């Protein structure tokens, strides 16, 4: 649902852009694009140019009669956009980039507030309005590894850069995080029983979602949750030999890459030997071959995994097919 | 005074830790960067005061590029000292009260605002003052501001109450009107004069 309303708004945007009244906007976008082709590429200055352009463009679009007055849908869209900015944070490696995600998110919220202030009661929005929206956006976005990312920025962003505005918006996300951690009925101005009820409901919803395989990063990196129990049993046996069996993608560090690679090689070697051994057995062990075959051809089918040879999580499942080619 | 000489380039001011130092970024006392935190109940006009100070106008339709919750403004004092205020607005609602220490940590100035037509907001202001005395930076410069002075016919908090309370707590007191711009610049100029780093130069 959300996706469709989002794209609708985007098409709506394109439609409005095609309107003759938007000619001046289209013209300035075009001349901006052309201006780019004359200069040599420099990501820093390009980014600056682009950001400046976006800022001026945004305000001229906002001022434009066709876009005057933000609708509910557009506000939803902006909130969603702010969430996406926040969700990106975990995907970036450098503290500077992670911090930028926060700033972008806050910028989207501020633009939204500005729109609302201009089109309605004209009260300029300060922190009284900003923080609640940031908290809402943070809850909705549920950015992966939020606490660790914030800690990481705090520790590793060059201190002289974590000042002024950046420090302010960073502090806001820190406080949004701590508000969410300490969330209770009182802080939401609802009564205790209602709060408990909603929390139980939310937990149930979450569990349901987890049973359905969802395309989250964690799930893509390892076998689906339905195989977890089986995996655990194997883990007990091989934990010593394969220390990454229980590792989550977020826990891994660069230093683990070498270990993982060695383990991967070891597993591949063992696997190839095992295959060769099975094939050369005088008695054609149909079931055994079947299960190895099944793993090669259908690595992603959860039902088959009952009989699967479980590889460590990190050489991902696609590596299993590489093995077949290598043999 | 302050953080002199080891870093001659004051524009980069690389080594300074904004979270811990009081008047930050100033490699020379002549150009101080000051973190100022605004505290006060929601609706007392904290952000209006800042907008008035930064943009010199009450008009909310003026272009704000980033947002009204963080703004900075530089003022020049008579002795050619400049003070750049970095103004941190805080959410005034009761439910966010516990988060305030994250904001006033490392602040050199705290401006506690109330609405002269609202005794509750004056109580809340006193709560913030006590909070800052307990947990804030001991050298923090505090100002008590009674805003919405233009609404004097609805006044519920007598001027004298503000004066007395501020005096008792070693604060600077002023009544302002963000709407008419009354005393807005005076508030920030007075704060600048009271900053230890600036006044000692």
PDB file of C-alpha atoms in Angstrom, chain A residues 113-224:
ATOM      1  CA  UNK A 113       7.753  21.245   9.213  1.00  0.00           C
ATOM      2  CA  UNK A 114       8.503  24.297   7.174  1.00  0.00           C
ATOM      3  CA  UNK A 115       5.903  23.313   4.602  1.00  0.00           C
ATOM      4  CA  UNK A 116       3.312  22.832   7.279  1.00  0.00           C
ATOM      5  CA  UNK A 117       4.178  26.116   8.999  1.00  0.00           C
ATOM      6  CA  UNK A 118       3.921  27.991   5.738  1.00  0.00           C
ATOM      7  CA  UNK A 119       0.688  26.451   4.579  1.00  0.00           C
ATOM      8  CA  UNK A 120      -1.181  26.519   7.871  1.00  0.00           C
ATOM      9  CA  UNK A 121      -0.971  28.390  11.117  1.00  0.00           C
ATOM     10  CA  UNK A 122       2.329  30.154  10.503  1.00  0.00           C
ATOM     11  CA  UNK A 123       3.945  29.190  13.762  1.00  0.00           C
ATOM     12  CA  UNK A 124       7.598  28.484  13.070  1.00  0.00           C
ATOM     13  CA  UNK A 125       8.407  24.980  14.196  1.00  0.00           C
ATOM     14  CA  UNK A 126      11.111  24.523  16.767  1.00  0.00           C
ATOM     15  CA  UNK A 127      12.268  21.535  18.754  1.00  0.00           C
ATOM     16  CA  UNK A 128       8.783  21.210  20.307  1.00  0.00           C
ATOM     17  CA  UNK A 129       7.621  19.901  16.943  1.00  0.00           C
ATOM     18  CA  UNK A 130      10.846  18.514  15.578  1.00  0.00           C
ATOM     19  CA  UNK A 131      11.700  15.973  18.266  1.00  0.00           C
ATOM     20  CA  UNK A 132       8.319  14.205  18.337  1.00  0.00           C
ATOM     21  CA  UNK A 133       8.471  13.747  14.568  1.00  0.00           C
ATOM     22  CA  UNK A 134      12.017  12.475  14.731  1.00  0.00           C
ATOM     23  CA  UNK A 135      10.952   9.959  17.388  1.00  0.00           C
ATOM     24  CA  UNK A 136       8.033   8.877  15.236  1.00  0.00           C
ATOM     25  CA  UNK A 137      10.255   8.527  12.186  1.00  0.00           C
ATOM     26  CA  UNK A 138      12.830   6.565  14.193  1.00  0.00           C
ATOM     27  CA  UNK A 139      10.198   4.130  15.461  1.00  0.00           C
ATOM     28  CA  UNK A 140       8.719   3.667  12.006  1.00  0.00           C
ATOM     29  CA  UNK A 141      12.117   3.294  10.375  1.00  0.00           C
ATOM     30  CA  UNK A 142      13.488   0.993  13.051  1.00  0.00           C
ATOM     31  CA  UNK A 143      16.974   1.482  11.603  1.00  0.00           C
ATOM     32  CA  UNK A 144      19.174  -1.604  11.960  1.00  0.00           C
ATOM     33  CA  UNK A 145      21.827  -1.459  14.700  1.00  0.00           C
ATOM     34  CA  UNK A 146      20.794   2.047  15.721  1.00  0.00           C
ATOM     35  CA  UNK A 147      22.520   2.001  19.079  1.00  0.00           C
ATOM     36  CA  UNK A 148      25.798   0.679  17.681  1.00  0.00           C
ATOM     37  CA  UNK A 149      25.757   3.111  14.808  1.00  0.00           C
ATOM     38  CA  UNK A 150      25.234   6.047  17.138  1.00  0.00           C
ATOM     39  CA  UNK A 151      27.991   4.857  19.409  1.00  0.00           C
ATOM     40  CA  UNK A 152      30.244   4.372  16.401  1.00  0.00           C
ATOM     41  CA  UNK A 153      29.654   7.916  15.192  1.00  0.00           C
ATOM     42  CA  UNK A 154      30.214   9.294  18.654  1.00  0.00           C
ATOM     43  CA  UNK A 155      33.508   7.460  19.007  1.00  0.00           C
ATOM     44  CA  UNK A 156      34.930   7.693  15.524  1.00  0.00           C
ATOM     45  CA  UNK A 157      33.621  10.794  13.851  1.00  0.00           C
ATOM     46  CA  UNK A 158      36.361  13.374  13.964  1.00  0.00           C
ATOM     47  CA  UNK A 159      35.457  15.426  17.013  1.00  0.00           C
ATOM     48  CA  UNK A 160      36.018  18.729  15.285  1.00  0.00           C
ATOM     49  CA  UNK A 161      33.360  17.730  12.768  1.00  0.00           C
ATOM     50  CA  UNK A 162      30.820  16.573  15.294  1.00  0.00           C
ATOM     51  CA  UNK A 163      29.961  20.110  16.304  1.00  0.00           C
ATOM     52  CA  UNK A 164      27.324  22.747  15.726  1.00  0.00           C
ATOM     53  CA  UNK A 165      24.468  21.624  13.586  1.00  0.00           C
ATOM     54  CA  UNK A 166      25.775  18.083  13.121  1.00  0.00           C
ATOM     55  CA  UNK A 167      26.156  17.697  16.872  1.00  0.00           C
ATOM     56  CA  UNK A 168      22.699  19.111  17.413  1.00  0.00           C
ATOM     57  CA  UNK A 169      20.922  16.706  15.097  1.00  0.00           C
ATOM     58  CA  UNK A 170      23.066  13.838  16.310  1.00  0.00           C
ATOM     59  CA  UNK A 171      22.022  14.675  19.880  1.00  0.00           C
ATOM     60  CA  UNK A 172      18.408  14.697  18.752  1.00  0.00           C
ATOM     61  CA  UNK A 173      18.667  11.180  17.407  1.00  0.00           C
ATOM     62  CA  UNK A 174      20.463  10.113  20.585  1.00  0.00           C
ATOM     63  CA  UNK A 175      17.610  11.490  22.627  1.00  0.00           C
ATOM     64  CA  UNK A 176      15.022   9.951  20.312  1.00  0.00           C
ATOM     65  CA  UNK A 177      16.764   6.641  20.865  1.00  0.00           C
ATOM     66  CA  UNK A 178      16.812   6.996  24.634  1.00  0.00           C
ATOM     67  CA  UNK A 179      13.171   8.108  24.633  1.00  0.00           C
ATOM     68  CA  UNK A 180      12.249   4.957  22.711  1.00  0.00           C
ATOM     69  CA  UNK A 181      14.292   2.758  25.032  1.00  0.00           C
ATOM     70  CA  UNK A 182      12.557   4.156  28.114  1.00  0.00           C
ATOM     71  CA  UNK A 183       9.160   4.275  26.466  1.00  0.00           C
ATOM     72  CA  UNK A 184       6.254   3.671  28.827  1.00  0.00           C
ATOM     73  CA  UNK A 185       2.599   4.492  29.205  1.00  0.00           C
ATOM     74  CA  UNK A 186       3.368   7.796  30.898  1.00  0.00           C
ATOM     75  CA  UNK A 187       5.693   9.048  28.204  1.00  0.00           C
ATOM     76  CA  UNK A 188       3.035   8.317  25.596  1.00  0.00           C
ATOM     77  CA  UNK A 189       0.227   9.854  27.702  1.00  0.00           C
ATOM     78  CA  UNK A 190      -1.847   6.711  27.543  1.00  0.00           C
ATOM     79  CA  UNK A 191      -2.953   4.510  30.420  1.00  0.00           C
ATOM     80  CA  UNK A 192      -0.929   1.535  31.531  1.00  0.00           C
ATOM     81  CA  UNK A 193      -3.342  -1.181  30.398  1.00  0.00           C
ATOM     82  CA  UNK A 194      -3.692   0.325  26.950  1.00  0.00           C
ATOM     83  CA  UNK A 195       0.066   0.525  26.695  1.00  0.00           C
ATOM     84  CA  UNK A 196       0.526  -3.132  27.700  1.00  0.00           C
ATOM     85  CA  UNK A 197      -2.188  -4.215  25.299  1.00  0.00           C
ATOM     86  CA  UNK A 198      -0.591  -2.379  22.392  1.00  0.00           C
ATOM     87  CA  UNK A 199       2.851  -3.691  23.236  1.00  0.00           C
ATOM     88  CA  UNK A 200       1.606  -7.281  23.300  1.00  0.00           C
ATOM     89  CA  UNK A 201      -0.141  -6.728  19.999  1.00  0.00           C
ATOM     90  CA  UNK A 202       3.017  -5.235  18.513  1.00  0.00           C
ATOM     91  CA  UNK A 203       5.084  -8.194  19.703  1.00  0.00           C
ATOM     92  CA  UNK A 204       2.615 -10.629  18.172  1.00  0.00           C
ATOM     93  CA  UNK A 205       2.676  -8.730  14.894  1.00  0.00           C
ATOM     94  CA  UNK A 206       6.430  -8.822  14.932  1.00  0.00           C
ATOM     95  CA  UNK A 207       6.524 -12.572  15.537  1.00  0.00           C
ATOM     96  CA  UNK A 208       4.132 -13.127  12.665  1.00  0.00           C
ATOM     97  CA  UNK A 209       6.333 -11.072  10.431  1.00  0.00           C
ATOM     98  CA  UNK A 210       9.351 -13.107  11.439  1.00  0.00           C
ATOM     99  CA  UNK A 211       7.694 -16.380  10.495  1.00  0.00           C
ATOM    100  CA  UNK A 212       7.102 -15.059   7.021  1.00  0.00           C
ATOM    101  CA  UNK A 213      10.528 -14.810   5.464  1.00  0.00           C
ATOM    102  CA  UNK A 214      11.039 -11.120   5.020  1.00  0.00           C
ATOM    103  CA  UNK A 215      13.716  -9.669   2.752  1.00  0.00           C
ATOM    104  CA  UNK A 216      15.750  -8.156   5.574  1.00  0.00           C
ATOM    105  CA  UNK A 217      19.495  -8.028   5.327  1.00  0.00           C
ATOM    106  CA  UNK A 218      19.935 -10.487   8.197  1.00  0.00           C
ATOM    107  CA  UNK A 219      17.723 -13.027   6.490  1.00  0.00           C
ATOM    108  CA  UNK A 220      19.383 -12.699   3.142  1.00  0.00           C
ATOM    109  CA  UNK A 221      22.735 -13.400   4.667  1.00  0.00           C
ATOM    110  CA  UNK A 222      21.731 -16.679   6.238  1.00  0.00           C
ATOM    111  CA  UNK A 223      19.229 -19.458   5.937  1.00  0.00           C
ATOM    112  CA  UNK A 224      15.614 -18.583   6.739  1.00  0.00           C
TER     113      UNK A 224
END
